[in-house]
Structure formats: C-alpha cells, structure tokens
Tab-separated table of C-alpha atoms (C1' of nucleotides) in Angstrom:
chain	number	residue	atom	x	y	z
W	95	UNK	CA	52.583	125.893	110.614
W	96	UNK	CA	54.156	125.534	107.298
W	97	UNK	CA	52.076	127.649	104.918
W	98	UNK	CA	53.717	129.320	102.347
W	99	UNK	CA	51.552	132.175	102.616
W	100	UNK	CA	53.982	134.563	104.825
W	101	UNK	CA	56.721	133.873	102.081
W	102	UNK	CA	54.558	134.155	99.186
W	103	UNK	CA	53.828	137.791	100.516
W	104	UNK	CA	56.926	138.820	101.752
W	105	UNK	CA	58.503	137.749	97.874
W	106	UNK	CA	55.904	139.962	96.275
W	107	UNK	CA	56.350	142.899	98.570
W	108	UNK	CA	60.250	142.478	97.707
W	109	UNK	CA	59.500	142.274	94.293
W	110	UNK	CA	57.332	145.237	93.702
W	111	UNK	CA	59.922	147.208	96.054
W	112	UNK	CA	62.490	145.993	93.738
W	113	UNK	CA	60.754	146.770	90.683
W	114	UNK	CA	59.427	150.561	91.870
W	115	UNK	CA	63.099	151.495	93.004
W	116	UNK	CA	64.192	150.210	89.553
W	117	UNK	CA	61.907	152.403	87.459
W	118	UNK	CA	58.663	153.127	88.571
W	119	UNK	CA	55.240	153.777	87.647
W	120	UNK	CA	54.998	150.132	86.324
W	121	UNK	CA	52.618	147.724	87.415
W	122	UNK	CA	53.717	143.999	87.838
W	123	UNK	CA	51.267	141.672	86.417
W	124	UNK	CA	50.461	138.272	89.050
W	125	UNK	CA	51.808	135.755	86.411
W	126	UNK	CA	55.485	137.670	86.522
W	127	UNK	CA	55.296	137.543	90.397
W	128	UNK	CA	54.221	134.244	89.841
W	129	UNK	CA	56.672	133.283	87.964
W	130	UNK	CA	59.598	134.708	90.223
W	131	UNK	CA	58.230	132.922	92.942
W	132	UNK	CA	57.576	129.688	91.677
W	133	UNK	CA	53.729	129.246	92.180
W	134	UNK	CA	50.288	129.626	90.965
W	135	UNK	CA	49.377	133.552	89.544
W	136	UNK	CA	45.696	132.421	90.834
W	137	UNK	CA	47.316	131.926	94.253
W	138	UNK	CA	49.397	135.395	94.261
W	139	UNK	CA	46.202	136.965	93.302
W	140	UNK	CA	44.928	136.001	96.241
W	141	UNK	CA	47.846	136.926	98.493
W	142	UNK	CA	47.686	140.083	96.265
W	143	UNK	CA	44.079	140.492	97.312
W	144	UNK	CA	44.575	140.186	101.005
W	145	UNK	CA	47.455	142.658	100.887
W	146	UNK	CA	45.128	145.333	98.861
W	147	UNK	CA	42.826	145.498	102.017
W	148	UNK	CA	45.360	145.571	104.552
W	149	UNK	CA	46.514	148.814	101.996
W	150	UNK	CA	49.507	147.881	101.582
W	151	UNK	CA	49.520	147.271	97.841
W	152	UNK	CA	46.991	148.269	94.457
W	153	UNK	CA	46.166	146.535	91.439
W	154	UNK	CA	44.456	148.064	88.142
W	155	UNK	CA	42.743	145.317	86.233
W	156	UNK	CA	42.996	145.285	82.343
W	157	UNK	CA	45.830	145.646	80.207
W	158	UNK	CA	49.315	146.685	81.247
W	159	UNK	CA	47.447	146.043	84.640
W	160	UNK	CA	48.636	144.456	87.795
W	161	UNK	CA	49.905	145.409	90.968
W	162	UNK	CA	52.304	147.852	93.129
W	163	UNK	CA	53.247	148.745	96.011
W	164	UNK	CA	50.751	151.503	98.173
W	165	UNK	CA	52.753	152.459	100.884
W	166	UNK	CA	56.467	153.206	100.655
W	167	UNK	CA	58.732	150.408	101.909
W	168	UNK	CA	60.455	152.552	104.343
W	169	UNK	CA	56.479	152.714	106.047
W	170	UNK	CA	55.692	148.685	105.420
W	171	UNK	CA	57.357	146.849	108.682
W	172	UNK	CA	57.681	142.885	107.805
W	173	UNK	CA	54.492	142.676	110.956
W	174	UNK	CA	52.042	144.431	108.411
W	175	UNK	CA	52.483	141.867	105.901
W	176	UNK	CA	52.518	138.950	107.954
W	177	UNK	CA	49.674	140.205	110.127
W	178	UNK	CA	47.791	140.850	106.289
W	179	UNK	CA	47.923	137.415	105.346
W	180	UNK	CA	47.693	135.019	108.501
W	181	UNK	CA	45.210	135.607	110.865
W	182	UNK	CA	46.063	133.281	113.259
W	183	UNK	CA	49.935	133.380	114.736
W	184	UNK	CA	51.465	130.829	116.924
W	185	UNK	CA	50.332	126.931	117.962
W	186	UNK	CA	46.353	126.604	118.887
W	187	UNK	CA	44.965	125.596	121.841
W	188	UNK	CA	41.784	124.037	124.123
W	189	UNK	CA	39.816	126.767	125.288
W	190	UNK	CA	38.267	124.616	127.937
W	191	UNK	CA	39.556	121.799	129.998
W	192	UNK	CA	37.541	119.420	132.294
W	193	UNK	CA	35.927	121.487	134.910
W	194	UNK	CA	36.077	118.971	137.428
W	195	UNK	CA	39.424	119.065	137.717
W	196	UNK	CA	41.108	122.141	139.380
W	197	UNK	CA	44.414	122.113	136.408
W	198	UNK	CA	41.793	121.289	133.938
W	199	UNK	CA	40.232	124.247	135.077
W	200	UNK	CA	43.089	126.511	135.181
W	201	UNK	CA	45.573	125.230	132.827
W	202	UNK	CA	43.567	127.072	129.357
W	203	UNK	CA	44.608	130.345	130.359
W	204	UNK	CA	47.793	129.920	131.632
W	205	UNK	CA	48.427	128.097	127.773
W	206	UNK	CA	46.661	130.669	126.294
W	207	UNK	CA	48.830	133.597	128.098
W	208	UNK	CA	52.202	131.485	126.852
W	209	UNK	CA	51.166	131.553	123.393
W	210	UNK	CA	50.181	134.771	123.761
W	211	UNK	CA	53.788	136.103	124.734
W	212	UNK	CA	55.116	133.873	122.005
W	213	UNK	CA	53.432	135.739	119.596
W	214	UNK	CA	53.893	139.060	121.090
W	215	UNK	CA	57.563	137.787	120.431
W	216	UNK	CA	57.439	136.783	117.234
W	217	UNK	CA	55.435	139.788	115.617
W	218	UNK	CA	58.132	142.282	117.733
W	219	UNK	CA	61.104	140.603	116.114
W	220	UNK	CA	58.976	141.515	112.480
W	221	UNK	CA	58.289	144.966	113.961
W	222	UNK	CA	61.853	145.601	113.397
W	223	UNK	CA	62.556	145.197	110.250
W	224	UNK	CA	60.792	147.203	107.349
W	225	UNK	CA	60.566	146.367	104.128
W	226	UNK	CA	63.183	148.558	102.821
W	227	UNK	CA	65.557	147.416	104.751
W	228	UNK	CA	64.954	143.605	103.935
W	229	UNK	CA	64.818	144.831	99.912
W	230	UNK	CA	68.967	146.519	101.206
W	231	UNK	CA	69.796	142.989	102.193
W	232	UNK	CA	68.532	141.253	99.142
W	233	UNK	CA	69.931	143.899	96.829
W	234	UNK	CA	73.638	143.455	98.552
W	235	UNK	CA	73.297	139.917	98.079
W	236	UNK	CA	72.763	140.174	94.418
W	237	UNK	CA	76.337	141.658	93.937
R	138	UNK	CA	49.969	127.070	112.879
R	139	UNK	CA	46.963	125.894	114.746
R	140	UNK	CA	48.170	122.483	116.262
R	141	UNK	CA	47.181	121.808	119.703
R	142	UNK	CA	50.032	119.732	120.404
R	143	UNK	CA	52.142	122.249	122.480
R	144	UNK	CA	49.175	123.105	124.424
R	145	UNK	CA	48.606	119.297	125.112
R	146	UNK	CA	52.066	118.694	126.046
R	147	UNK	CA	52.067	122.127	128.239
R	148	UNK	CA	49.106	120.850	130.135
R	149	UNK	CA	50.204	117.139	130.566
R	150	UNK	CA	53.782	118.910	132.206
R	151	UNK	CA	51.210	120.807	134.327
R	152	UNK	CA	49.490	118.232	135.910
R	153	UNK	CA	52.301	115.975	136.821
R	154	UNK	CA	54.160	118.747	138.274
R	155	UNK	CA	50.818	119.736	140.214
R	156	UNK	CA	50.655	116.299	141.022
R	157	UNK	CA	53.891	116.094	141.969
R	158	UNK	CA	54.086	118.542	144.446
R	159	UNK	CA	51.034	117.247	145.984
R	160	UNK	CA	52.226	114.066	146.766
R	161	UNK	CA	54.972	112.094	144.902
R	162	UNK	CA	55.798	108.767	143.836
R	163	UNK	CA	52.551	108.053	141.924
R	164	UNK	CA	52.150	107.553	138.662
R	165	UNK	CA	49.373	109.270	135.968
R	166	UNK	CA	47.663	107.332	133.339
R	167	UNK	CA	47.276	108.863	130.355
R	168	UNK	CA	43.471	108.353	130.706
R	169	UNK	CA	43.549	110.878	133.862
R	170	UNK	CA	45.730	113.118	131.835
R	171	UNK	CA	43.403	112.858	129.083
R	172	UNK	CA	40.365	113.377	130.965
R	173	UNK	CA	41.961	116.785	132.458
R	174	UNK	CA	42.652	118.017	128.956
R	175	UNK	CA	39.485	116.849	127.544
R	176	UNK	CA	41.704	114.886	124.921
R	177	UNK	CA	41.750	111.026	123.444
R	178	UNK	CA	43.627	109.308	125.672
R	179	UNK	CA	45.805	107.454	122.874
R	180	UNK	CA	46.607	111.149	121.761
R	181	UNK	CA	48.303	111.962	124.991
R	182	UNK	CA	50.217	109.134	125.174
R	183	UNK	CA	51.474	109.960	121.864
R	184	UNK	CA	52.692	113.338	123.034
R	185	UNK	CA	53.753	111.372	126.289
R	186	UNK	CA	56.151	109.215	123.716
R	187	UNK	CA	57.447	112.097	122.239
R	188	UNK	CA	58.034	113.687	125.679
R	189	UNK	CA	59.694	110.382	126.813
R	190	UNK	CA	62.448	111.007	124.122
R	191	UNK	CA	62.993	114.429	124.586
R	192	UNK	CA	63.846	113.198	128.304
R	193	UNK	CA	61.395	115.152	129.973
R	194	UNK	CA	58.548	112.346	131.363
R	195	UNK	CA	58.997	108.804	132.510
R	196	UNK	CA	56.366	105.936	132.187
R	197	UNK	CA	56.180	102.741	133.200
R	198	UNK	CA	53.553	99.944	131.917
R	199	UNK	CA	51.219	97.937	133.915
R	200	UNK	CA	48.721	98.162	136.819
R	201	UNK	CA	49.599	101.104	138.504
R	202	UNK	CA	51.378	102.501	135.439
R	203	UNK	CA	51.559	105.806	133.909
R	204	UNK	CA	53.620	109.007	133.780
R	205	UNK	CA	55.443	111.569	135.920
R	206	UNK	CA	58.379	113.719	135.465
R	207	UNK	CA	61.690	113.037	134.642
R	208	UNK	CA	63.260	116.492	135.504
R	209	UNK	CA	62.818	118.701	138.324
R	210	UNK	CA	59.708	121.183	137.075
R	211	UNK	CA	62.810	123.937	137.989
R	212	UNK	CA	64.993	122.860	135.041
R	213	UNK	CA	62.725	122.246	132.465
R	214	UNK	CA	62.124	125.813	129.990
R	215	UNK	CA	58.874	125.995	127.906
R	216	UNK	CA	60.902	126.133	125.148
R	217	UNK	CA	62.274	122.436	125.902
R	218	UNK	CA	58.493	121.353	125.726
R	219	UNK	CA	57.834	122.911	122.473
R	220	UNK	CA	60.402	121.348	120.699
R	221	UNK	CA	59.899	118.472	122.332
R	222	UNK	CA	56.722	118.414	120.322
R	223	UNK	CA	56.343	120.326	117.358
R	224	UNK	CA	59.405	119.806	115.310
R	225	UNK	CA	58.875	122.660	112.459
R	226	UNK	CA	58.295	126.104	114.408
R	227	UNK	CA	56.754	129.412	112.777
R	228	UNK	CA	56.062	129.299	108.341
R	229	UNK	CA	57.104	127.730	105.537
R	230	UNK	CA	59.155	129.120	103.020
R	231	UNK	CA	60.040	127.648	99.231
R	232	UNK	CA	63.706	126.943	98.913
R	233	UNK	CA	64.385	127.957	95.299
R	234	UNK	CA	62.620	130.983	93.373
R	235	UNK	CA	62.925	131.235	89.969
R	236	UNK	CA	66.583	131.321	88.860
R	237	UNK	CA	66.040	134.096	85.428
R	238	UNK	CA	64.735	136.361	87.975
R	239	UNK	CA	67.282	138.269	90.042
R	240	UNK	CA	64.709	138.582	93.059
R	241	UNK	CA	63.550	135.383	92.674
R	242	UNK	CA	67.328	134.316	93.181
R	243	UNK	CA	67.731	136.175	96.038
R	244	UNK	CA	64.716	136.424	97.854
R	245	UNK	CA	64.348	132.950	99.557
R	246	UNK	CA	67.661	133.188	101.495
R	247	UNK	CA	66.094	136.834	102.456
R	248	UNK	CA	63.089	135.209	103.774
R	249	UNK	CA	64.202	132.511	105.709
R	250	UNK	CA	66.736	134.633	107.506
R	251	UNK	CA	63.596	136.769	108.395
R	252	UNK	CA	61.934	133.428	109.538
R	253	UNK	CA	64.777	132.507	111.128
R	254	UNK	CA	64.560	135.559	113.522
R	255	UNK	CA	61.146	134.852	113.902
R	256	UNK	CA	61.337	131.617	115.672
R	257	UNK	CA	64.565	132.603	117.272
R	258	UNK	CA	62.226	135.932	118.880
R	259	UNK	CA	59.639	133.018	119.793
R	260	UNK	CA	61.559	129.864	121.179
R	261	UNK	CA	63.909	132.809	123.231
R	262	UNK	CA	60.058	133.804	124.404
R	263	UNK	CA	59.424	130.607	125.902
R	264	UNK	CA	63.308	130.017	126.936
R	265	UNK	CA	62.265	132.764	129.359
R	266	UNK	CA	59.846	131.116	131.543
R	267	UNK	CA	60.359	127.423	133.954
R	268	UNK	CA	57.135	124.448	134.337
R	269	UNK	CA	57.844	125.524	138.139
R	270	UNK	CA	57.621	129.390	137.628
R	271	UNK	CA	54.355	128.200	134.834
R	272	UNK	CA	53.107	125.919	137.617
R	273	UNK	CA	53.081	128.762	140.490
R	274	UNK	CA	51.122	131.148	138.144
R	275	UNK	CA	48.793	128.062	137.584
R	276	UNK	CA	48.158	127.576	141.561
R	277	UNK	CA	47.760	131.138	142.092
R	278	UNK	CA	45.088	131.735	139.702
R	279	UNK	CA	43.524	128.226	141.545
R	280	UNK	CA	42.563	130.555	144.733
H	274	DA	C1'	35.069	149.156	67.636
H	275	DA	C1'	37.858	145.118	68.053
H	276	DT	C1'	41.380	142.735	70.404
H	277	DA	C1'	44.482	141.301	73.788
H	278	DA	C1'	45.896	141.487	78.531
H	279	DT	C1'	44.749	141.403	83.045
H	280	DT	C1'	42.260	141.230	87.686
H	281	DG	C1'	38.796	139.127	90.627
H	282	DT	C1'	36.547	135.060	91.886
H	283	DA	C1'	34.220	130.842	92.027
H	284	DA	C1'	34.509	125.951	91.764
H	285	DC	C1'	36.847	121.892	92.278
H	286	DC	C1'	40.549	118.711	93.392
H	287	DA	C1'	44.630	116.717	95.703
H	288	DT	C1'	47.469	116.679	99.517
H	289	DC	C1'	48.896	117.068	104.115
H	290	DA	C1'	48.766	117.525	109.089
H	291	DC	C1'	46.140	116.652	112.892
H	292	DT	C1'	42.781	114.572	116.083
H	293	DA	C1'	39.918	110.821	117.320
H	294	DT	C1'	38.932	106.085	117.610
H	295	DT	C1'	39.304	101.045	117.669
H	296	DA	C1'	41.963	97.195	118.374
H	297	DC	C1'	45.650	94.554	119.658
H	298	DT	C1'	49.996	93.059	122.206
H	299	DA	C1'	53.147	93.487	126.038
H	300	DT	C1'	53.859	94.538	130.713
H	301	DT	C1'	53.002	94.970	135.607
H	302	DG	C1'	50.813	95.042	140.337
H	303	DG	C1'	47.644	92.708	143.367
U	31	DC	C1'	45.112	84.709	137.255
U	32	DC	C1'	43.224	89.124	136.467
U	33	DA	C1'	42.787	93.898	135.870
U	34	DA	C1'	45.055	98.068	134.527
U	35	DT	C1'	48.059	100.281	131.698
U	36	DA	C1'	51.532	101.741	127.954
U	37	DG	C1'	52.799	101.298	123.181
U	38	DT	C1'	51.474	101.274	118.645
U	39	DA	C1'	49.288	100.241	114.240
U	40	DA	C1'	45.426	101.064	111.320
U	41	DT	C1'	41.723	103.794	109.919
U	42	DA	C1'	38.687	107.660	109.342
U	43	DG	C1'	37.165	112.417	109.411
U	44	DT	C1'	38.295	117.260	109.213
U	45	DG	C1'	40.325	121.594	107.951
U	46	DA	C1'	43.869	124.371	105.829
U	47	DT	C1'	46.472	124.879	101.844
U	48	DG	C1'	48.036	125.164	97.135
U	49	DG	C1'	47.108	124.197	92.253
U	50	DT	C1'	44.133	124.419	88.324
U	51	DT	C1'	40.424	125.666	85.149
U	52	DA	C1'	37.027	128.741	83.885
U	53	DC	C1'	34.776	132.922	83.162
U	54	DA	C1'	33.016	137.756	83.711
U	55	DA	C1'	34.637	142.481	84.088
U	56	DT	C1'	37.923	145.918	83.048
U	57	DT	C1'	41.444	148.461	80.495
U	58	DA	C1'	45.109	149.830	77.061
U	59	DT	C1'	46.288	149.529	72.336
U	60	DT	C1'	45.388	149.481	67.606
DNA sequence: AATAATTGTAACCATCACTATTACTATTGG
DNA sequence: CCAATAGTAATAGTGATGGTTACAATTATT
C-alpha cells in the first residue's frame, strides 16, 4: 500500500486546522491546498469530497469558495480521516482455499483473523491522536 | 494495500508446519503448496524465494524436491513473515511539500511520524503471535 | 447584469504493483 | 536415462492511483 491518499488528507486537515486557528471564517480554495501539498487541485477535490461525506469538512462553491474544516480538531481523531478516505486497511487476502485440502480449508480464516488484528492495531494507534494535537506538533516544529 | 502476498506466504508457513508435525523429513513442492492456496505455482515459489532469504524456508531442487521449514514454527513471529514479504508496510507519504508554505514545510515530517506509529502499532500486532501458536488455532478450528 | 473564481465531476491517460502464465535451464532421485 | 522439481526470465492482463483537461453549476464582486 503506497497511496498517497492517507497523506493527502491528513495535509489538508492540518492545513485547514492551521488556517482556522490563524484567523477564521476563511475558506481555503483546492488549488492553495494543492499547492501546499504538491499535487493535483482535481485530486484534493476529490480527497476533499470524500472527507465532506464522512462530515468532517465543507466546501461552498463559487467565489471566495472552498473548503474548511466541520468538526473541531480537538473532535477529528487521525482514524476518522484515514477511515474517510481508504476503505480497505491492511494486506488482502484469498477468501477461499482448495477445499480438498483440510489447511486449504482452514487457513482463510485464520489469515483473515491476523489481518484483522493488524488492522484493529493500526486504526487504535490513529485513535489516539486527534487532529489538534498532530496540528501542536507541526506548529512546535515550525519554531 | 490489497496484496495477497502476506496471506500467501502465511498460508505456505501453515502448511509446512502442518506438514511438519505430521510427519517430517519430506519435502513440499510448490505445486502442492499452490494447489492448497489455490495460487500459480510459479507465484509461490516466488514468495518461497523471498522466504528462503529471509531464512525462514529451505528448498532443495530435483525429484523429490521442494520446501519445508527452516526454523522451529515456535521461533518464527508473524511479523518475521510479513516483512519477509512485503517490504513497504502501511501508506505512502510525499517527502517534500511545498517549501513557501509554512504547513507545507512542516507537515510531511508530521505525517510520516504518524505513519510511522502506524506500522509500528501493526508489525508489534503481528510480533505478538508464533506460526506454532497460528498453527494450533488452525488445527483446532480443523475439528 | 457581467465577470471572475471556484466546486463538482466526467473522461481519459500513464504508471505501477501484482498475479498468472509459458518457457526454459539446472538439479536431483530413482 | 528419465521424471520431477526449483529457479527465473519474459510477457500479458488487471486494478488502483494520480495527473490532466474540460465543462457545467454556483457564488461573490463590481
């Protein structure tokens, strides 16, 4: 797994957190987001678009449009936004193995019930953190 | 992340420890290992390679050829299997964000820390659990 | 009302990782 | 000698991903 999707997010959430604590009530259009990220607006629009339905963010279209933050970042834990933009978590694996073979038979859900826990794992260790702490840590590394 | 090959390389460790403990001293061609898995053959003996260097499996070529175990099924952690095979674990992140941009300084150092503790909170998951203690939940769920 | 800025999407393309498959050589046991 | 097997290269198909262009709809500003 190497999408960029998870980081994409997580820099626009930071962002937006950044910008509201700085002076609110503005809305960040997806090309400056963008461009403090280093990709495509087209592509945070659609990060931006997955994070509006998990209602974490809102975006006005139009001029002076854009987008900002819904929740307050002491409420967003790092899970919500990971869980917003990847579905799937963790390596995949065969539902089925060869029947006539008593591992092949069993082995599927014993995998399955590994990756599971390594999930559960994962998503606990981004349970932890919100996003107002992470924006703390970025803002004493600026200084 | 949906790559099968930790669930591949999970099921090929379960079947030559099951096999193992059956009866030792024989050998498992990858075409029985395949066939279990309901895999290409040449596919598992790619993961067997890669298993090989990680010093977990041994084969030998020939008549009578194949794989088994290297290491007792007692000293070999889940967590030695996944790296064994999948050599990037949990999302990507971009190295550099835009330098004009104080977040976009700042936030990738942010975000890989946070992946950092990510894969830490997974690989620690799997560090948890032995093949042999895998294997027994296997046979039990064989009854 | 006109204009400029902006989102929301669709369409398309390039790239990459992964799995499957075929084919071949080298090795080994019987 | 022969059959079985690993090792590996080459190739192809597939799916996810990110980038890009294009355009309709919406909104603030003038």
């Amino acid at each position: 797994m190497t999408s960029l999707k998870f980081a994409t997010a997580l820099h626009v959430c930071l962002l937006l957190a950044h910008l509201e604590a700085d002076g609110p009530g503005r809305a960040a259009p997806s090309s400056l987001l963008a461009s403090s990220i280093g990709a495509n607006p087209v592509v945070v629009r659609r990060i931006l678009a997955t994070l509006t339905a998990a209602g974490l963010v809102t975006t006005r279209t139009g001029a002076g449009g854009g987008a900002w933050l819904a929740v307050k970042p002491t409420k967003i834990r790092l899970a919500q936004i990971y869980q917003a933009v990847e579905e799937l978590v963790g390596p995949g694996f065969r539902p089925k193995g060869n029947p006539a073979c008593p591992v092949g038979r069993a082995a599927p859900a014993v995998i399955a019930a590994v990756i599971g826990e390594m999930n559960k794992a994962s998503l606990a260790a981004l349970s932890r953190q919100t996003l107002a702490e992470l924006l703390k840590k970025l803002e004493m590394s600026l200084s």
